[in-house]
Amino acid sequence: MFDQDRLLSTVFGFDSFRPGQAEIVEAVIRGENTLAILPTGAGKSLCFQLPALARDGLTVVISPLIALMRDQVRALKAAGVSAGALTSGNTEEETDEVFAALHAGDLKILYIAPERLASHAARDMLKRAGTSLIAVDEAHCVSQWGHDFRPDYLRIGELRRALGVPLAAFTATADAETREEIINRLFDGDAPTTFLHGFDRPNIHLSLQAKNSPRKQILEFADKRRGQSGIVYCGTRAKTETLSRALNDDRHTACFYHGGMEAEDRRIVEGRFQREDGLIVVATVAFGMGIDKPDIRWVAHADLPKSIEAYYQEIGRAGRDGAPAEAFSLFGSDDVKFRRQQIDEGVAPDDRKMADHARLNALLGLAEALECRRKNLLGYFGETEVTCGNCDLCDTPPETFDGTEAVRKALSAILRTGEYFGAGHIIDILTGTLTDKVRQRGHDNLPTYGLGKDIDKRTWQAIFRQMMAHDLIRPDPARHGAFRMTQAARPILRDEEKITLRKDTIKSGERRVAVKTLVSEEDAPLLSALKAKRRALAEAARVPAYIIFNDRTLIEMAEQRPDDLDAFARISGVGAKKLENFGAAFLEVINGDAPEEQHPMRRKLAGRATGSLYDRLLEVQVQLARGECGGLKPLSCSASLLAKVAELRPASQDMLTRILGDKRAERFGPAFMDILQDG
Ligand code: ADP
Ligand code: MG
Ligand code: ZN
C-alpha cells in the first residue's frame, strides 16, 4: 500500500520495513486484533506508531515504564507527530498540553501508564477522545508467571471491551505459556492474528569466555571500546559498586545501578545513560526493561546470567539500531554453583525448579559450546536455519579433546568418597596431593588416588566446570555444595558414551580478538565529527543523542557522504522533519560548507524522483521567463505550482493547462510536456 510506504519514509525516514514489520503494520491498519512476537530491536514500536498515523482517530498505547514512554513521545515529536503521554511523571504543563490536544482532536498517539486504567474517568475520557485502536507494548507483563508481571495490565481486557476497538499486542517473549496467557487476558481467549518472528540479532557479535581473572577480563574488554555505551551485568550489588570503581579508576565514565539504591538515584543513572554518549553502567538485572537506548554498543556479563532466556534478553539490549554491537560474557564454576543453589533454595514448586535447571543447562551448554554460539542459542528457540560468522567460535574454533577417560576418573572419585565433597578435595585426590584432609580421611588409600596425575589442577578445574555445565554432576544444597552425580552421567561412567570437552582457551593475555570498528579507518574521523555535532544539537535540545539521529544513521552518513539535501534525505533514518531541522547542520560537517538554500516547497521533495523533476522544470522555466526569444513580459510559476506539476505528472497538455492556467500553459506548456514525457 502506497500510504504506509510514504509514512515510513517521510515521517520515520526509513526506506524499507524490517523483516516482519510490513505484514504486522497492514494487519493493524486493517483493524484486526493482532499479537506480534518479535525480538528486541526488531522495531515493534513502529508497528503501532505507523498504523496510528494511517488510521482515523486516536491510538492509545499502554506501556509499563514511564521513562520509556517519555522517550518515545519525544522521538515522535521530533519526527513531527502529534503525541503525548499521561503518566505520574508528567509536569502539570505537560498534562495540560495533552488534554488540550485531546480536546482539539488532533492528538494521534497517547501513551498511558497502566495504573491509569483503574479509573472510570480515564476510560470515559478515552472513549470521548475517539480512541480507535489500543496498542499494548511489552504485553508479557500480563503474565503472572513472568518476571515483569504488572497487575494493572489485567485491566486492559476490560478497557478493550469498554471501548470496543481492535487491540494490537507486542512482546519479545515467545514461550507458549506466556503467549497463551496474553491471548486469554487481552483477547478473552479469541485468538488474534499472530506474528512470530525470528530471534536472530545478526549484528550482535557473541562471545563467552571462562573466568580467569574476571575484573581484568572486563577491564581489558572495556579498554578497547572507549567512548562506547555499554552495560556490565553483575551477580551481586556489591560487585556493581567495586567494578564501577575499577572502571572509573581506569579512566572510563562508569556508574553502578542496583535495586538497593534510592529510586531517585536510580532515575539519575537511567537518565544519564539515556542521554550521554559512552557511559558504562555496571548493574544487576534490576537495570532492565526501562532501558530503551538504541545505541548501546556492548553488553558484558561479569557473572553468568541465570538462564538462556535471561542471557538472550540481556544481550538483546545491545545494538537495537542495527549497527554492529557485542556481547561478552564470563562464566565460571562458582557461577554454576551459585545459580544451581539459587534454584534449589528458591520457593518455586518442584516442577518449576526442574524447568529452571533445564534453562540454566541450556545456557551452560552455550557457554561450553564446541561450535557456533548463534546456532546453539537460536537452536534453543527452535530456529534451525542459522548463518553466523559473527561469534567467537566462528572466528576461532575451539580446541577439543576426548574427555571420556578424565570424566570417568572424576566420577569414580566422587562416588568412592560418598558424594560428599566439592571440586577442591576431589581434585586433590585425583592429582595425588597429600593434604591434611586427604590424610585424615584416608583418601590416599583410594584406587583413584593419583590416578589423574597426568592432568594439572587448572585443567581439572576446567573439566569439573564442564562436567557441571553438561549437568553430569550437581552441587547438593543439602550438603554444602558437595557434588552428586546425575543420571546423565551414567552412560559415560559405564563407558557407553563418549564426551568431547574444550581445552580452556584462556591462558592470560592470549587470543586477542580484533575489535570491530563501526566504520573503516578512512571514515572514522568523519564519524567522530558527526557524533560531536549530534552531541551539541542534543545538548541544546536537551534530548538523548539518538533522538537527533541514531548511530546507524550517522554511520551511513559517514560512508555515503551525501553532498546535498537530496542525497541526505536518502540516508536511512532521515525523515522530512529531521531533514528540515538538521540536514544543513550535518551537511556542513560532511562537506565543509552549508548547502544552498532551497525553497521549502522543493525541500519537501528532497530525496525523491519528483525532486529532480522539479529541478528540470525550474530550469526551463527560468530559460523561458521572457519567452523563447527573450522579448516578452516576465512570467514565472510559483514554487508550489512547480511542485504540483512535478507531483501530479500530467499526462497531456490539457491536464497541464488545468494546473497552470491558460497564460502559463501557453508559455511553458510545450517545454514542460517534453520534460514530463521523457522522465
Ligand atoms: P523493539 O521495541 O522491537 O525492541 P524498537 O521499536 O525500539 O524495537 O526499535 C529499535 C530500533 O530500530 C529503533 O532505533 C528504531 O528507530 C529502529 N527501526 C525500526 N524500524 C526500522 C526500519 N524499518 N528501518 C530502520 N530502522 C528501524
Ligand atoms: Mg519496544
Ligand atoms: Zn557463529
PDB file of C-alpha atoms in Angstrom, residues 258-382:
ATOM      1  CA  HIS A 258      21.068  -1.913  41.606  1.00  0.00           C
ATOM      2  CA  GLY A 259      17.768  -2.467  43.372  1.00  0.00           C
ATOM      3  CA  GLY A 260      19.164  -1.401  46.740  1.00  0.00           C
ATOM      4  CA  MET A 261      19.581   2.211  45.606  1.00  0.00           C
ATOM      5  CA  GLU A 262      17.128   5.023  46.283  1.00  0.00           C
ATOM      6  CA  ALA A 263      14.580   5.376  43.486  1.00  0.00           C
ATOM      7  CA  GLU A 264      15.839   8.894  42.854  1.00  0.00           C
ATOM      8  CA  ASP A 265      19.455   7.754  42.412  1.00  0.00           C
ATOM      9  CA  ARG A 266      18.352   5.036  40.067  1.00  0.00           C
ATOM     10  CA  ARG A 267      16.471   7.534  37.970  1.00  0.00           C
ATOM     11  CA  ILE A 268      19.550   9.717  37.728  1.00  0.00           C
ATOM     12  CA  VAL A 269      21.568   6.823  36.335  1.00  0.00           C
ATOM     13  CA  GLU A 270      18.794   5.873  33.899  1.00  0.00           C
ATOM     14  CA  GLY A 271      18.578   9.465  32.712  1.00  0.00           C
ATOM     15  CA  ARG A 272      22.336   9.821  32.267  1.00  0.00           C
ATOM     16  CA  PHE A 273      22.611   6.549  30.398  1.00  0.00           C
ATOM     17  CA  GLN A 274      19.826   7.561  28.061  1.00  0.00           C
ATOM     18  CA  ARG A 275      21.357  10.954  27.327  1.00  0.00           C
ATOM     19  CA  GLU A 276      25.104  10.522  27.468  1.00  0.00           C
ATOM     20  CA  ASP A 277      27.327   9.063  24.833  1.00  0.00           C
ATOM     21  CA  GLY A 278      29.806   6.480  26.054  1.00  0.00           C
ATOM     22  CA  LEU A 279      28.642   5.910  29.632  1.00  0.00           C
ATOM     23  CA  ILE A 280      29.147   2.449  31.174  1.00  0.00           C
ATOM     24  CA  VAL A 281      26.547   1.255  33.660  1.00  0.00           C
ATOM     25  CA  VAL A 282      27.571  -1.593  35.944  1.00  0.00           C
ATOM     26  CA  ALA A 283      24.344  -3.116  37.126  1.00  0.00           C
ATOM     27  CA  THR A 284      22.354  -6.016  38.457  1.00  0.00           C
ATOM     28  CA  VAL A 285      19.436  -7.254  36.378  1.00  0.00           C
ATOM     29  CA  ALA A 286      17.357  -4.541  38.070  1.00  0.00           C
ATOM     30  CA  PHE A 287      18.667  -2.396  35.198  1.00  0.00           C
ATOM     31  CA  GLY A 288      16.391  -3.861  32.636  1.00  0.00           C
ATOM     32  CA  MET A 289      13.183  -3.232  30.876  1.00  0.00           C
ATOM     33  CA  GLY A 290      13.293   0.521  31.421  1.00  0.00           C
ATOM     34  CA  ILE A 291      16.171   0.931  29.037  1.00  0.00           C
ATOM     35  CA  ASP A 292      15.221   1.753  25.516  1.00  0.00           C
ATOM     36  CA  LYS A 293      18.501   3.149  24.256  1.00  0.00           C
ATOM     37  CA  PRO A 294      19.068   2.032  20.670  1.00  0.00           C
ATOM     38  CA  ASP A 295      22.809   2.740  20.575  1.00  0.00           C
ATOM     39  CA  ILE A 296      24.158   0.516  23.340  1.00  0.00           C
ATOM     40  CA  ARG A 297      27.272  -0.852  21.663  1.00  0.00           C
ATOM     41  CA  TRP A 298      28.053  -3.696  24.053  1.00  0.00           C
ATOM     42  CA  VAL A 299      26.706  -5.745  26.929  1.00  0.00           C
ATOM     43  CA  ALA A 300      29.086  -7.706  29.158  1.00  0.00           C
ATOM     44  CA  HIS A 301      28.380 -10.257  31.869  1.00  0.00           C
ATOM     45  CA  ALA A 302      30.861 -10.272  34.720  1.00  0.00           C
ATOM     46  CA  ASP A 303      28.836 -13.204  36.067  1.00  0.00           C
ATOM     47  CA  LEU A 304      26.775 -15.804  34.293  1.00  0.00           C
ATOM     48  CA  PRO A 305      23.069 -14.929  33.886  1.00  0.00           C
ATOM     49  CA  LYS A 306      20.517 -17.263  35.368  1.00  0.00           C
ATOM     50  CA  SER A 307      19.091 -18.826  32.225  1.00  0.00           C
ATOM     51  CA  ILE A 308      19.384 -18.848  28.478  1.00  0.00           C
ATOM     52  CA  GLU A 309      16.305 -16.609  28.217  1.00  0.00           C
ATOM     53  CA  ALA A 310      17.850 -14.098  30.598  1.00  0.00           C
ATOM     54  CA  TYR A 311      21.075 -14.175  28.575  1.00  0.00           C
ATOM     55  CA  TYR A 312      19.180 -13.577  25.354  1.00  0.00           C
ATOM     56  CA  GLN A 313      17.149 -10.736  26.811  1.00  0.00           C
ATOM     57  CA  GLU A 314      20.151  -9.030  28.387  1.00  0.00           C
ATOM     58  CA  ILE A 315      22.453  -9.155  25.376  1.00  0.00           C
ATOM     59  CA  GLY A 316      19.481  -8.104  23.235  1.00  0.00           C
ATOM     60  CA  ARG A 317      19.698  -4.617  24.718  1.00  0.00           C
ATOM     61  CA  ALA A 318      22.806  -4.033  22.606  1.00  0.00           C
ATOM     62  CA  GLY A 319      22.640  -2.726  19.059  1.00  0.00           C
ATOM     63  CA  ARG A 320      18.929  -2.123  18.650  1.00  0.00           C
ATOM     64  CA  ASP A 321      19.774   0.403  15.978  1.00  0.00           C
ATOM     65  CA  GLY A 322      21.131  -2.442  13.858  1.00  0.00           C
ATOM     66  CA  ALA A 323      24.742  -1.203  13.864  1.00  0.00           C
ATOM     67  CA  PRO A 324      27.473  -3.641  14.976  1.00  0.00           C
ATOM     68  CA  ALA A 325      27.346  -4.476  18.688  1.00  0.00           C
ATOM     69  CA  GLU A 326      28.951  -7.009  21.002  1.00  0.00           C
ATOM     70  CA  ALA A 327      28.016  -9.372  23.797  1.00  0.00           C
ATOM     71  CA  PHE A 328      30.834 -10.625  26.009  1.00  0.00           C
ATOM     72  CA  SER A 329      30.031 -12.966  28.889  1.00  0.00           C
ATOM     73  CA  LEU A 330      32.159 -14.596  31.548  1.00  0.00           C
ATOM     74  CA  PHE A 331      31.307 -17.830  33.298  1.00  0.00           C
ATOM     75  CA  GLY A 332      32.964 -19.980  35.920  1.00  0.00           C
ATOM     76  CA  SER A 333      32.357 -22.889  38.260  1.00  0.00           C
ATOM     77  CA  ASP A 334      31.279 -20.568  41.044  1.00  0.00           C
ATOM     78  CA  ASP A 335      28.534 -19.186  38.831  1.00  0.00           C
ATOM     79  CA  VAL A 336      27.201 -22.623  38.133  1.00  0.00           C
ATOM     80  CA  LYS A 337      27.145 -23.477  41.839  1.00  0.00           C
ATOM     81  CA  PHE A 338      25.566 -20.162  42.717  1.00  0.00           C
ATOM     82  CA  ARG A 339      22.827 -20.459  40.107  1.00  0.00           C
ATOM     83  CA  ARG A 340      22.036 -24.070  40.975  1.00  0.00           C
ATOM     84  CA  GLN A 341      21.760 -23.233  44.654  1.00  0.00           C
ATOM     85  CA  GLN A 342      19.601 -20.230  43.885  1.00  0.00           C
ATOM     86  CA  ILE A 343      17.156 -22.509  42.109  1.00  0.00           C
ATOM     87  CA  ASP A 344      17.248 -25.281  44.707  1.00  0.00           C
ATOM     88  CA  GLU A 345      16.804 -22.939  47.628  1.00  0.00           C
ATOM     89  CA  GLY A 346      14.020 -20.955  45.984  1.00  0.00           C
ATOM     90  CA  VAL A 347      10.354 -21.272  46.873  1.00  0.00           C
ATOM     91  CA  ALA A 348       9.059 -22.399  43.473  1.00  0.00           C
ATOM     92  CA  PRO A 349       7.260 -25.747  43.192  1.00  0.00           C
ATOM     93  CA  ASP A 350       9.393 -28.719  42.146  1.00  0.00           C
ATOM     94  CA  ASP A 351       8.383 -28.822  38.500  1.00  0.00           C
ATOM     95  CA  ARG A 352       9.335 -25.145  38.176  1.00  0.00           C
ATOM     96  CA  LYS A 353      12.700 -25.910  39.717  1.00  0.00           C
ATOM     97  CA  MET A 354      13.282 -28.655  37.191  1.00  0.00           C
ATOM     98  CA  ALA A 355      12.392 -26.293  34.372  1.00  0.00           C
ATOM     99  CA  ASP A 356      14.735 -23.668  35.806  1.00  0.00           C
ATOM    100  CA  HIS A 357      17.596 -26.155  35.965  1.00  0.00           C
ATOM    101  CA  ALA A 358      16.906 -27.023  32.343  1.00  0.00           C
ATOM    102  CA  ARG A 359      17.064 -23.352  31.336  1.00  0.00           C
ATOM    103  CA  LEU A 360      20.328 -22.962  33.178  1.00  0.00           C
ATOM    104  CA  ASN A 361      21.633 -26.114  31.498  1.00  0.00           C
ATOM    105  CA  ALA A 362      20.829 -24.638  28.137  1.00  0.00           C
ATOM    106  CA  LEU A 363      22.899 -21.575  28.957  1.00  0.00           C
ATOM    107  CA  LEU A 364      25.786 -23.689  30.230  1.00  0.00           C
ATOM    108  CA  GLY A 365      25.612 -25.674  27.025  1.00  0.00           C
ATOM    109  CA  LEU A 366      26.018 -22.389  25.176  1.00  0.00           C
ATOM    110  CA  ALA A 367      28.956 -21.413  27.372  1.00  0.00           C
ATOM    111  CA  GLU A 368      30.782 -24.687  26.727  1.00  0.00           C
ATOM    112  CA  ALA A 369      29.661 -24.984  23.111  1.00  0.00           C
ATOM    113  CA  LEU A 370      32.075 -26.581  20.666  1.00  0.00           C
ATOM    114  CA  GLU A 371      30.822 -24.728  17.612  1.00  0.00           C
ATOM    115  CA  CYS A 372      28.895 -21.604  16.603  1.00  0.00           C
ATOM    116  CA  ARG A 373      27.232 -19.789  19.538  1.00  0.00           C
ATOM    117  CA  ARG A 374      24.427 -18.446  17.429  1.00  0.00           C
ATOM    118  CA  LYS A 375      23.408 -21.881  16.145  1.00  0.00           C
ATOM    119  CA  ASN A 376      23.370 -23.086  19.714  1.00  0.00           C
ATOM    120  CA  LEU A 377      21.431 -20.109  21.061  1.00  0.00           C
ATOM    121  CA  LEU A 378      18.829 -19.925  18.315  1.00  0.00           C
ATOM    122  CA  GLY A 379      18.519 -23.697  18.267  1.00  0.00           C
ATOM    123  CA  TYR A 380      17.159 -23.372  21.783  1.00  0.00           C
ATOM    124  CA  PHE A 381      14.410 -21.105  20.446  1.00  0.00           C
ATOM    125  CA  GLY A 382      13.647 -23.602  17.728  1.00  0.00           C
TER     126      GLY A 382
END
